[in-house]
Amino acid sequence: VKGSPKKKASLSLVWLFPGRVKRQKYNPERGQKLKNSAVQLLRRHQSLSDLLLEVEDPPCEKLCLNRLIDCDSDKAYTDGSCSFIGSAFQDQALKLGVPVGILSARTVACTMKMVCEEPSHPVLLSTEQRKKLSSLLEIAQYLLAHSMFSRLSFCQEVWKAQNSLLLEAVWRLHVQSVVSLQELLESHPDKRTVVAWLFRNLRLLCQQIDTSCPYLDIARAVLSDFVELLVSQGFQENSDLRRVEETGTMSQVGGTAEQGAARLSLPAAVGWGLRSRPHQALPCGGVSADVLKRFLSHTLTQVLTHSPVLKASDAIQRQREWSFVRTHPLLTTLYRRLLVMLSPEESVGHLQEVLETREVNWQRVLSCVSTLVVCFPEALQLLQDWVARLMAHAFESYHLDSMVTAFLIVRQAAQEGPSVFPSYADWFKVSFLGS
């Protein structure tokens, strides 16, 4: 090719990139597709903080929310700052070519992560952290009200930092109407992971309550709201754990939570909800009566069938050790609160159903019988009628298990004293010598 070196180079470039010679016409559809691809790339791979530093000269301080919510900073957040912050987000979103809702959501999530760092409690915020988070969520509320905040993007970003999240911080998102607990739990891509995270934190919260932590009222309120959510979602009408995968996401979380509760230790599994408010049986004010009863029945079943290693012969030998006064106060308190909500008729009926269909822990069953006769005088006749049916079935059908169950129940109730139940000798005379 003849000509100067510059012409040779340009011709070589034309040969390498022939499609770049002509200027392409503007295509709106192609431009939008390219913009969407850029947004996806930004959300998945880019560091937002680094990107903001790149596009600003000098570095941008407008969106540094961590300084704005710092109570000791001279740039601390004030009530009049929201409109300024919103304008800053809009300006930056325009420069970056991304939706303002995604930009603000990622920034708030990043700042929330920084607030939760170095916790003084395993699940609770310190006083300073609580103030900072409250200010941050007020900013998020303003952005939400002015359509400048994406809940979905925020949830996705928050779960990326779940190992740094404190349970109280997640709860405050719900309390301050930024993202509800249900929406947040539903947004997690892995249901097993979110259930494991939730129960690990609930266990730690129970431990905080047991040790009378400085923020006891807050801990109880957090526990109450989480219990209410799990009960309402995990014990809906016609809920079936075997079909839980076919139902909604929140039902999966609630159903898995139902199974998870059974694997916790007894105080944590069935005491966490009942102990959260001393003067109430259950902190589930927003749960319907039917759902609440299903939860209580399930809880009672879990208690009665917990670790069924003792046989009936073991129960006969050790029965005297399981009287009402010798049973652990936590367990008797649990029984009393469950039985109050279920009524004596439902309690005895459920006790009978469990004994007929499950392998039981005889210590739990008999200590429950003691609680019934000591604390609920109206249960006396119900137990006597049940024992009479067991005896009739034993003699009519030669059913030895019914006879053993009847004798264990009578022996257990009788040892609580004649003021609550007839003596064993009197019952034996009336049952076998009287009629």
PDB file of C-alpha atoms in Angstrom, residues 133-405:
ATOM      1  CA  LEU A 133     -29.917   3.782  63.152  1.00  0.00           C
ATOM      2  CA  SER A 134     -33.026   5.763  64.066  1.00  0.00           C
ATOM      3  CA  SER A 135     -31.671   8.780  62.161  1.00  0.00           C
ATOM      4  CA  LEU A 136     -30.724   6.611  59.185  1.00  0.00           C
ATOM      5  CA  LEU A 137     -34.190   5.066  59.020  1.00  0.00           C
ATOM      6  CA  GLU A 138     -35.813   8.496  59.170  1.00  0.00           C
ATOM      7  CA  ILE A 139     -33.848   9.334  56.029  1.00  0.00           C
ATOM      8  CA  ALA A 140     -35.028   6.064  54.449  1.00  0.00           C
ATOM      9  CA  GLN A 141     -38.637   6.938  55.366  1.00  0.00           C
ATOM     10  CA  TYR A 142     -38.315  10.280  53.582  1.00  0.00           C
ATOM     11  CA  LEU A 143     -36.838   8.625  50.496  1.00  0.00           C
ATOM     12  CA  LEU A 144     -39.653   6.054  50.503  1.00  0.00           C
ATOM     13  CA  ALA A 145     -42.324   8.728  50.775  1.00  0.00           C
ATOM     14  CA  HIS A 146     -40.837  10.532  47.752  1.00  0.00           C
ATOM     15  CA  SER A 147     -40.387   7.391  45.588  1.00  0.00           C
ATOM     16  CA  MET A 148     -36.600   7.482  45.847  1.00  0.00           C
ATOM     17  CA  PHE A 149     -36.004   4.171  47.607  1.00  0.00           C
ATOM     18  CA  SER A 150     -36.230   0.589  46.306  1.00  0.00           C
ATOM     19  CA  ARG A 151     -37.326  -1.875  49.004  1.00  0.00           C
ATOM     20  CA  LEU A 152     -36.344  -4.881  46.888  1.00  0.00           C
ATOM     21  CA  SER A 153     -32.821  -3.606  46.238  1.00  0.00           C
ATOM     22  CA  PHE A 154     -32.449  -2.676  49.901  1.00  0.00           C
ATOM     23  CA  CYS A 155     -33.446  -6.175  51.059  1.00  0.00           C
ATOM     24  CA  GLN A 156     -30.992  -7.767  48.642  1.00  0.00           C
ATOM     25  CA  GLU A 157     -28.169  -5.554  49.856  1.00  0.00           C
ATOM     26  CA  VAL A 158     -29.007  -6.063  53.533  1.00  0.00           C
ATOM     27  CA  TRP A 159     -28.891  -9.866  53.249  1.00  0.00           C
ATOM     28  CA  LYS A 160     -25.450  -9.673  51.631  1.00  0.00           C
ATOM     29  CA  ALA A 161     -24.222  -8.457  55.018  1.00  0.00           C
ATOM     30  CA  GLN A 162     -26.361 -10.768  57.160  1.00  0.00           C
ATOM     31  CA  ASN A 163     -23.403 -11.916  59.266  1.00  0.00           C
ATOM     32  CA  SER A 164     -22.958  -8.319  60.408  1.00  0.00           C
ATOM     33  CA  LEU A 165     -26.644  -7.641  61.032  1.00  0.00           C
ATOM     34  CA  LEU A 166     -28.015  -7.374  64.547  1.00  0.00           C
ATOM     35  CA  LEU A 167     -31.500  -8.751  65.169  1.00  0.00           C
ATOM     36  CA  GLU A 168     -32.668  -5.498  66.736  1.00  0.00           C
ATOM     37  CA  ALA A 169     -31.559  -3.577  63.634  1.00  0.00           C
ATOM     38  CA  VAL A 170     -33.668  -5.850  61.424  1.00  0.00           C
ATOM     39  CA  TRP A 171     -36.601  -5.425  63.809  1.00  0.00           C
ATOM     40  CA  ARG A 172     -36.296  -1.621  63.686  1.00  0.00           C
ATOM     41  CA  LEU A 173     -36.695  -1.720  59.913  1.00  0.00           C
ATOM     42  CA  HIS A 174     -40.136  -3.180  60.646  1.00  0.00           C
ATOM     43  CA  VAL A 175     -40.992  -0.842  63.523  1.00  0.00           C
ATOM     44  CA  GLN A 176     -40.074   2.294  61.563  1.00  0.00           C
ATOM     45  CA  SER A 177     -42.014   1.083  58.478  1.00  0.00           C
ATOM     46  CA  VAL A 178     -39.059   0.867  56.129  1.00  0.00           C
ATOM     47  CA  VAL A 179     -39.348  -2.869  55.364  1.00  0.00           C
ATOM     48  CA  SER A 180     -41.662  -5.290  57.171  1.00  0.00           C
ATOM     49  CA  LEU A 181     -40.261  -8.437  58.785  1.00  0.00           C
ATOM     50  CA  GLN A 182     -42.325 -10.562  56.419  1.00  0.00           C
ATOM     51  CA  GLU A 183     -41.075  -8.723  53.334  1.00  0.00           C
ATOM     52  CA  LEU A 184     -37.487  -8.924  54.538  1.00  0.00           C
ATOM     53  CA  LEU A 185     -37.636 -12.660  55.277  1.00  0.00           C
ATOM     54  CA  GLU A 186     -39.376 -13.384  51.978  1.00  0.00           C
ATOM     55  CA  SER A 187     -36.668 -11.563  50.031  1.00  0.00           C
ATOM     56  CA  HIS A 188     -33.851 -13.886  51.147  1.00  0.00           C
ATOM     57  CA  PRO A 189     -32.822 -16.193  48.278  1.00  0.00           C
ATOM     58  CA  ASP A 190     -32.111 -19.194  50.539  1.00  0.00           C
ATOM     59  CA  LYS A 191     -34.897 -20.119  52.990  1.00  0.00           C
ATOM     60  CA  ARG A 192     -32.779 -22.583  54.966  1.00  0.00           C
ATOM     61  CA  THR A 193     -30.113 -19.972  55.510  1.00  0.00           C
ATOM     62  CA  VAL A 194     -32.569 -17.319  56.690  1.00  0.00           C
ATOM     63  CA  VAL A 195     -34.274 -19.761  59.092  1.00  0.00           C
ATOM     64  CA  ALA A 196     -30.908 -20.808  60.532  1.00  0.00           C
ATOM     65  CA  TRP A 197     -29.942 -17.144  60.938  1.00  0.00           C
ATOM     66  CA  LEU A 198     -33.263 -16.302  62.551  1.00  0.00           C
ATOM     67  CA  PHE A 199     -33.232 -19.128  65.096  1.00  0.00           C
ATOM     68  CA  ARG A 200     -29.615 -18.597  66.004  1.00  0.00           C
ATOM     69  CA  ASN A 201     -30.437 -14.978  66.803  1.00  0.00           C
ATOM     70  CA  LEU A 202     -33.673 -15.842  68.630  1.00  0.00           C
ATOM     71  CA  ARG A 203     -31.739 -18.259  70.819  1.00  0.00           C
ATOM     72  CA  LEU A 204     -29.216 -15.522  71.639  1.00  0.00           C
ATOM     73  CA  LEU A 205     -32.073 -13.119  72.352  1.00  0.00           C
ATOM     74  CA  CYS A 206     -33.623 -15.582  74.812  1.00  0.00           C
ATOM     75  CA  GLN A 207     -30.280 -15.843  76.561  1.00  0.00           C
ATOM     76  CA  GLN A 208     -30.153 -12.043  76.818  1.00  0.00           C
ATOM     77  CA  ILE A 209     -33.622 -12.005  78.385  1.00  0.00           C
ATOM     78  CA  ASP A 210     -32.676 -14.763  80.835  1.00  0.00           C
ATOM     79  CA  THR A 211     -29.663 -12.768  82.019  1.00  0.00           C
ATOM     80  CA  SER A 212     -31.722  -9.559  82.473  1.00  0.00           C
ATOM     81  CA  CYS A 213     -29.821  -7.479  79.927  1.00  0.00           C
ATOM     82  CA  PRO A 214     -29.867  -3.644  80.225  1.00  0.00           C
ATOM     83  CA  TYR A 215     -32.381  -3.309  77.380  1.00  0.00           C
ATOM     84  CA  LEU A 216     -34.857  -5.900  78.621  1.00  0.00           C
ATOM     85  CA  ASP A 217     -37.984  -4.103  77.367  1.00  0.00           C
ATOM     86  CA  ILE A 218     -36.541  -3.807  73.874  1.00  0.00           C
ATOM     87  CA  ALA A 219     -35.475  -7.462  73.879  1.00  0.00           C
ATOM     88  CA  ARG A 220     -38.991  -8.545  74.859  1.00  0.00           C
ATOM     89  CA  ALA A 221     -40.574  -6.350  72.181  1.00  0.00           C
ATOM     90  CA  VAL A 222     -38.253  -7.785  69.511  1.00  0.00           C
ATOM     91  CA  LEU A 223     -39.049 -11.328  70.610  1.00  0.00           C
ATOM     92  CA  SER A 224     -42.774 -10.616  70.721  1.00  0.00           C
ATOM     93  CA  ASP A 225     -42.941  -9.344  67.142  1.00  0.00           C
ATOM     94  CA  PHE A 226     -40.881 -12.200  65.724  1.00  0.00           C
ATOM     95  CA  VAL A 227     -42.941 -14.805  67.595  1.00  0.00           C
ATOM     96  CA  GLU A 228     -46.162 -13.205  66.363  1.00  0.00           C
ATOM     97  CA  LEU A 229     -44.940 -13.310  62.769  1.00  0.00           C
ATOM     98  CA  LEU A 230     -43.782 -16.930  62.923  1.00  0.00           C
ATOM     99  CA  VAL A 231     -46.922 -18.123  64.697  1.00  0.00           C
ATOM    100  CA  SER A 232     -49.258 -16.364  62.265  1.00  0.00           C
ATOM    101  CA  GLN A 233     -47.407 -17.727  59.224  1.00  0.00           C
ATOM    102  CA  GLY A 234     -46.456 -21.185  60.478  1.00  0.00           C
ATOM    103  CA  PHE A 235     -49.814 -22.201  61.935  1.00  0.00           C
ATOM    104  CA  GLN A 236     -52.305 -21.082  59.330  1.00  0.00           C
ATOM    105  CA  GLU A 237     -55.434 -23.117  58.719  1.00  0.00           C
ATOM    106  CA  ASN A 238     -54.797 -26.418  56.912  1.00  0.00           C
ATOM    107  CA  SER A 239     -51.038 -25.884  57.097  1.00  0.00           C
ATOM    108  CA  ASP A 240     -49.156 -29.064  56.247  1.00  0.00           C
ATOM    109  CA  LEU A 241     -45.403 -29.196  56.661  1.00  0.00           C
ATOM    110  CA  ARG A 242     -45.189 -31.903  54.001  1.00  0.00           C
ATOM    111  CA  ARG A 243     -46.715 -29.527  51.443  1.00  0.00           C
ATOM    112  CA  VAL A 244     -44.939 -26.414  52.667  1.00  0.00           C
ATOM    113  CA  GLU A 245     -42.700 -26.264  49.586  1.00  0.00           C
ATOM    114  CA  GLU A 246     -45.802 -25.816  47.422  1.00  0.00           C
ATOM    115  CA  THR A 247     -47.003 -22.744  49.324  1.00  0.00           C
ATOM    116  CA  GLY A 248     -45.762 -19.165  49.549  1.00  0.00           C
ATOM    117  CA  THR A 249     -42.308 -18.114  50.628  1.00  0.00           C
ATOM    118  CA  MET A 250     -43.373 -16.796  54.010  1.00  0.00           C
ATOM    119  CA  SER A 251     -45.285 -20.011  54.699  1.00  0.00           C
ATOM    120  CA  GLN A 252     -42.068 -21.894  53.992  1.00  0.00           C
ATOM    121  CA  VAL A 253     -40.216 -19.763  56.534  1.00  0.00           C
ATOM    122  CA  GLY A 254     -43.022 -20.158  59.068  1.00  0.00           C
ATOM    123  CA  GLY A 255     -43.315 -23.890  58.465  1.00  0.00           C
ATOM    124  CA  THR A 256     -39.585 -24.435  58.739  1.00  0.00           C
ATOM    125  CA  ALA A 257     -39.642 -22.317  61.867  1.00  0.00           C
ATOM    126  CA  GLU A 258     -42.272 -24.658  63.264  1.00  0.00           C
ATOM    127  CA  GLN A 259     -39.945 -27.596  62.704  1.00  0.00           C
ATOM    128  CA  GLY A 260     -36.933 -25.664  63.964  1.00  0.00           C
ATOM    129  CA  ALA A 261     -38.582 -24.844  67.268  1.00  0.00           C
ATOM    130  CA  ALA A 262     -38.806 -28.537  68.063  1.00  0.00           C
ATOM    131  CA  ARG A 263     -35.047 -28.894  67.689  1.00  0.00           C
ATOM    132  CA  LEU A 264     -34.201 -26.182  70.192  1.00  0.00           C
ATOM    133  CA  SER A 265     -33.790 -26.896  73.878  1.00  0.00           C
ATOM    134  CA  LEU A 266     -37.061 -26.983  75.809  1.00  0.00           C
ATOM    135  CA  PRO A 267     -36.804 -23.504  77.419  1.00  0.00           C
ATOM    136  CA  ALA A 268     -35.836 -21.869  74.132  1.00  0.00           C
ATOM    137  CA  ALA A 269     -38.353 -23.800  72.020  1.00  0.00           C
ATOM    138  CA  VAL A 270     -41.492 -23.241  74.030  1.00  0.00           C
ATOM    139  CA  GLY A 271     -40.548 -20.631  76.574  1.00  0.00           C
ATOM    140  CA  TRP A 272     -39.309 -17.827  74.337  1.00  0.00           C
ATOM    141  CA  GLY A 273     -42.758 -16.583  73.410  1.00  0.00           C
ATOM    142  CA  LEU A 274     -44.385 -17.299  76.756  1.00  0.00           C
ATOM    143  CA  ARG A 275     -41.803 -15.501  78.875  1.00  0.00           C
ATOM    144  CA  SER A 276     -41.527 -12.342  76.825  1.00  0.00           C
ATOM    145  CA  ARG A 277     -44.211 -10.533  78.832  1.00  0.00           C
ATOM    146  CA  PRO A 278     -44.666 -11.710  82.421  1.00  0.00           C
ATOM    147  CA  HIS A 279     -48.363 -10.867  82.756  1.00  0.00           C
ATOM    148  CA  GLN A 280     -49.573 -12.287  79.457  1.00  0.00           C
ATOM    149  CA  ALA A 281     -49.898 -15.868  78.314  1.00  0.00           C
ATOM    150  CA  LEU A 282     -48.678 -15.110  74.803  1.00  0.00           C
ATOM    151  CA  PRO A 283     -47.387 -11.958  73.086  1.00  0.00           C
ATOM    152  CA  CYS A 284     -49.452 -12.579  69.955  1.00  0.00           C
ATOM    153  CA  GLY A 285     -52.023  -9.799  69.937  1.00  0.00           C
ATOM    154  CA  GLY A 286     -52.238  -9.759  66.137  1.00  0.00           C
ATOM    155  CA  VAL A 287     -52.800 -13.520  65.794  1.00  0.00           C
ATOM    156  CA  SER A 288     -56.293 -14.994  65.431  1.00  0.00           C
ATOM    157  CA  ALA A 289     -57.658 -17.278  68.157  1.00  0.00           C
ATOM    158  CA  ASP A 290     -57.658 -20.339  65.861  1.00  0.00           C
ATOM    159  CA  VAL A 291     -54.047 -19.833  64.796  1.00  0.00           C
ATOM    160  CA  LEU A 292     -53.031 -19.259  68.401  1.00  0.00           C
ATOM    161  CA  LYS A 293     -54.700 -22.488  69.542  1.00  0.00           C
ATOM    162  CA  ARG A 294     -52.972 -24.462  66.800  1.00  0.00           C
ATOM    163  CA  PHE A 295     -49.656 -23.047  67.970  1.00  0.00           C
ATOM    164  CA  LEU A 296     -50.417 -23.887  71.605  1.00  0.00           C
ATOM    165  CA  SER A 297     -51.501 -27.425  70.751  1.00  0.00           C
ATOM    166  CA  HIS A 298     -48.359 -27.935  68.703  1.00  0.00           C
ATOM    167  CA  THR A 299     -46.216 -26.575  71.526  1.00  0.00           C
ATOM    168  CA  LEU A 300     -47.873 -28.861  74.074  1.00  0.00           C
ATOM    169  CA  THR A 301     -47.298 -31.827  71.764  1.00  0.00           C
ATOM    170  CA  GLN A 302     -43.616 -30.952  71.444  1.00  0.00           C
ATOM    171  CA  VAL A 303     -43.262 -30.791  75.227  1.00  0.00           C
ATOM    172  CA  LEU A 304     -45.037 -34.098  75.842  1.00  0.00           C
ATOM    173  CA  THR A 305     -43.071 -35.957  73.161  1.00  0.00           C
ATOM    174  CA  HIS A 306     -39.674 -34.396  73.892  1.00  0.00           C
ATOM    175  CA  SER A 307     -37.022 -37.141  74.195  1.00  0.00           C
ATOM    176  CA  PRO A 308     -39.350 -40.153  74.775  1.00  0.00           C
ATOM    177  CA  VAL A 309     -36.728 -42.454  76.314  1.00  0.00           C
ATOM    178  CA  LEU A 310     -38.564 -43.571  79.476  1.00  0.00           C
ATOM    179  CA  LYS A 311     -40.814 -46.629  79.466  1.00  0.00           C
ATOM    180  CA  ALA A 312     -43.978 -47.120  81.520  1.00  0.00           C
ATOM    181  CA  SER A 313     -42.009 -49.316  83.945  1.00  0.00           C
ATOM    182  CA  ASP A 314     -39.565 -46.446  84.500  1.00  0.00           C
ATOM    183  CA  ALA A 315     -42.486 -44.138  85.172  1.00  0.00           C
ATOM    184  CA  ILE A 316     -43.892 -46.444  87.850  1.00  0.00           C
ATOM    185  CA  GLN A 317     -40.565 -46.505  89.689  1.00  0.00           C
ATOM    186  CA  ARG A 318     -39.861 -42.758  89.464  1.00  0.00           C
ATOM    187  CA  GLN A 319     -43.349 -41.324  89.526  1.00  0.00           C
ATOM    188  CA  ARG A 320     -43.034 -39.853  92.996  1.00  0.00           C
ATOM    189  CA  GLU A 321     -40.142 -37.647  91.791  1.00  0.00           C
ATOM    190  CA  TRP A 322     -42.429 -36.001  89.221  1.00  0.00           C
ATOM    191  CA  SER A 323     -44.996 -34.419  91.531  1.00  0.00           C
ATOM    192  CA  PHE A 324     -46.053 -30.804  91.064  1.00  0.00           C
ATOM    193  CA  VAL A 325     -43.744 -29.411  93.775  1.00  0.00           C
ATOM    194  CA  ARG A 326     -40.737 -31.333  92.459  1.00  0.00           C
ATOM    195  CA  THR A 327     -41.194 -30.337  88.815  1.00  0.00           C
ATOM    196  CA  HIS A 328     -39.022 -27.498  87.524  1.00  0.00           C
ATOM    197  CA  PRO A 329     -40.867 -24.144  87.930  1.00  0.00           C
ATOM    198  CA  LEU A 330     -40.201 -23.227  84.292  1.00  0.00           C
ATOM    199  CA  LEU A 331     -42.045 -26.327  83.128  1.00  0.00           C
ATOM    200  CA  THR A 332     -45.002 -25.903  85.484  1.00  0.00           C
ATOM    201  CA  THR A 333     -45.289 -22.238  84.493  1.00  0.00           C
ATOM    202  CA  LEU A 334     -45.264 -23.253  80.849  1.00  0.00           C
ATOM    203  CA  TYR A 335     -48.005 -25.844  81.447  1.00  0.00           C
ATOM    204  CA  ARG A 336     -50.163 -23.363  83.328  1.00  0.00           C
ATOM    205  CA  ARG A 337     -49.985 -20.753  80.579  1.00  0.00           C
ATOM    206  CA  LEU A 338     -50.655 -23.289  77.842  1.00  0.00           C
ATOM    207  CA  LEU A 339     -53.558 -24.864  79.706  1.00  0.00           C
ATOM    208  CA  VAL A 340     -55.147 -21.498  80.504  1.00  0.00           C
ATOM    209  CA  MET A 341     -55.295 -20.656  76.816  1.00  0.00           C
ATOM    210  CA  LEU A 342     -56.507 -24.113  75.732  1.00  0.00           C
ATOM    211  CA  SER A 343     -59.123 -24.663  78.499  1.00  0.00           C
ATOM    212  CA  PRO A 344     -59.228 -27.868  80.604  1.00  0.00           C
ATOM    213  CA  GLU A 345     -61.507 -29.689  78.122  1.00  0.00           C
ATOM    214  CA  GLU A 346     -59.194 -29.058  75.180  1.00  0.00           C
ATOM    215  CA  SER A 347     -56.126 -29.828  77.290  1.00  0.00           C
ATOM    216  CA  VAL A 348     -57.377 -33.212  78.458  1.00  0.00           C
ATOM    217  CA  GLY A 349     -58.566 -34.036  74.950  1.00  0.00           C
ATOM    218  CA  HIS A 350     -55.191 -33.123  73.490  1.00  0.00           C
ATOM    219  CA  LEU A 351     -53.363 -35.086  76.187  1.00  0.00           C
ATOM    220  CA  GLN A 352     -55.469 -38.112  75.333  1.00  0.00           C
ATOM    221  CA  GLU A 353     -54.821 -37.708  71.602  1.00  0.00           C
ATOM    222  CA  VAL A 354     -51.052 -37.455  72.091  1.00  0.00           C
ATOM    223  CA  LEU A 355     -50.958 -40.570  74.270  1.00  0.00           C
ATOM    224  CA  GLU A 356     -52.935 -42.528  71.671  1.00  0.00           C
ATOM    225  CA  THR A 357     -50.896 -41.458  68.633  1.00  0.00           C
ATOM    226  CA  ARG A 358     -47.341 -40.642  69.764  1.00  0.00           C
ATOM    227  CA  GLU A 359     -44.376 -41.959  71.690  1.00  0.00           C
ATOM    228  CA  VAL A 360     -44.340 -39.789  74.804  1.00  0.00           C
ATOM    229  CA  ASN A 361     -41.977 -38.639  77.507  1.00  0.00           C
ATOM    230  CA  TRP A 362     -43.726 -40.021  80.602  1.00  0.00           C
ATOM    231  CA  GLN A 363     -42.100 -37.504  82.907  1.00  0.00           C
ATOM    232  CA  ARG A 364     -43.556 -34.652  80.835  1.00  0.00           C
ATOM    233  CA  VAL A 365     -46.978 -36.290  80.564  1.00  0.00           C
ATOM    234  CA  LEU A 366     -47.341 -37.048  84.262  1.00  0.00           C
ATOM    235  CA  SER A 367     -46.042 -33.656  85.392  1.00  0.00           C
ATOM    236  CA  CYS A 368     -48.662 -32.145  83.081  1.00  0.00           C
ATOM    237  CA  VAL A 369     -51.347 -34.272  84.805  1.00  0.00           C
ATOM    238  CA  SER A 370     -50.161 -32.951  88.180  1.00  0.00           C
ATOM    239  CA  THR A 371     -50.382 -29.360  86.930  1.00  0.00           C
ATOM    240  CA  LEU A 372     -53.912 -29.999  85.681  1.00  0.00           C
ATOM    241  CA  VAL A 373     -55.274 -31.305  88.960  1.00  0.00           C
ATOM    242  CA  VAL A 374     -53.424 -28.782  91.154  1.00  0.00           C
ATOM    243  CA  CYS A 375     -54.106 -25.615  89.150  1.00  0.00           C
ATOM    244  CA  PHE A 376     -57.425 -26.408  87.458  1.00  0.00           C
ATOM    245  CA  PRO A 377     -60.062 -27.901  89.812  1.00  0.00           C
ATOM    246  CA  GLU A 378     -62.501 -28.286  86.904  1.00  0.00           C
ATOM    247  CA  ALA A 379     -60.108 -30.800  85.337  1.00  0.00           C
ATOM    248  CA  LEU A 380     -60.801 -33.354  88.126  1.00  0.00           C
ATOM    249  CA  GLN A 381     -64.004 -34.695  86.602  1.00  0.00           C
ATOM    250  CA  LEU A 382     -62.513 -34.641  83.109  1.00  0.00           C
ATOM    251  CA  LEU A 383     -59.582 -36.806  84.239  1.00  0.00           C
ATOM    252  CA  GLN A 384     -61.868 -39.213  86.095  1.00  0.00           C
ATOM    253  CA  ASP A 385     -64.061 -39.632  83.007  1.00  0.00           C
ATOM    254  CA  TRP A 386     -60.972 -40.229  80.870  1.00  0.00           C
ATOM    255  CA  VAL A 387     -59.648 -42.847  83.286  1.00  0.00           C
ATOM    256  CA  ALA A 388     -63.072 -44.556  83.296  1.00  0.00           C
ATOM    257  CA  ARG A 389     -63.011 -44.786  79.495  1.00  0.00           C
ATOM    258  CA  LEU A 390     -59.486 -46.194  79.572  1.00  0.00           C
ATOM    259  CA  MET A 391     -60.519 -48.886  82.091  1.00  0.00           C
ATOM    260  CA  ALA A 392     -63.614 -49.823  80.105  1.00  0.00           C
ATOM    261  CA  HIS A 393     -61.557 -50.115  76.909  1.00  0.00           C
ATOM    262  CA  ALA A 394     -58.935 -52.198  78.722  1.00  0.00           C
ATOM    263  CA  PHE A 395     -61.452 -54.772  79.980  1.00  0.00           C
ATOM    264  CA  GLU A 396     -63.587 -54.864  76.852  1.00  0.00           C
ATOM    265  CA  SER A 397     -60.703 -55.172  74.372  1.00  0.00           C
ATOM    266  CA  TYR A 398     -58.026 -56.743  76.584  1.00  0.00           C
ATOM    267  CA  HIS A 399     -55.916 -53.644  75.913  1.00  0.00           C
ATOM    268  CA  LEU A 400     -53.077 -53.642  78.433  1.00  0.00           C
ATOM    269  CA  ASP A 401     -51.698 -50.210  77.421  1.00  0.00           C
ATOM    270  CA  SER A 402     -55.002 -48.547  78.324  1.00  0.00           C
ATOM    271  CA  MET A 403     -54.909 -50.159  81.773  1.00  0.00           C
ATOM    272  CA  VAL A 404     -51.297 -49.065  82.367  1.00  0.00           C
ATOM    273  CA  THR A 405     -52.089 -45.495  81.256  1.00  0.00           C
TER     274      THR A 405
END
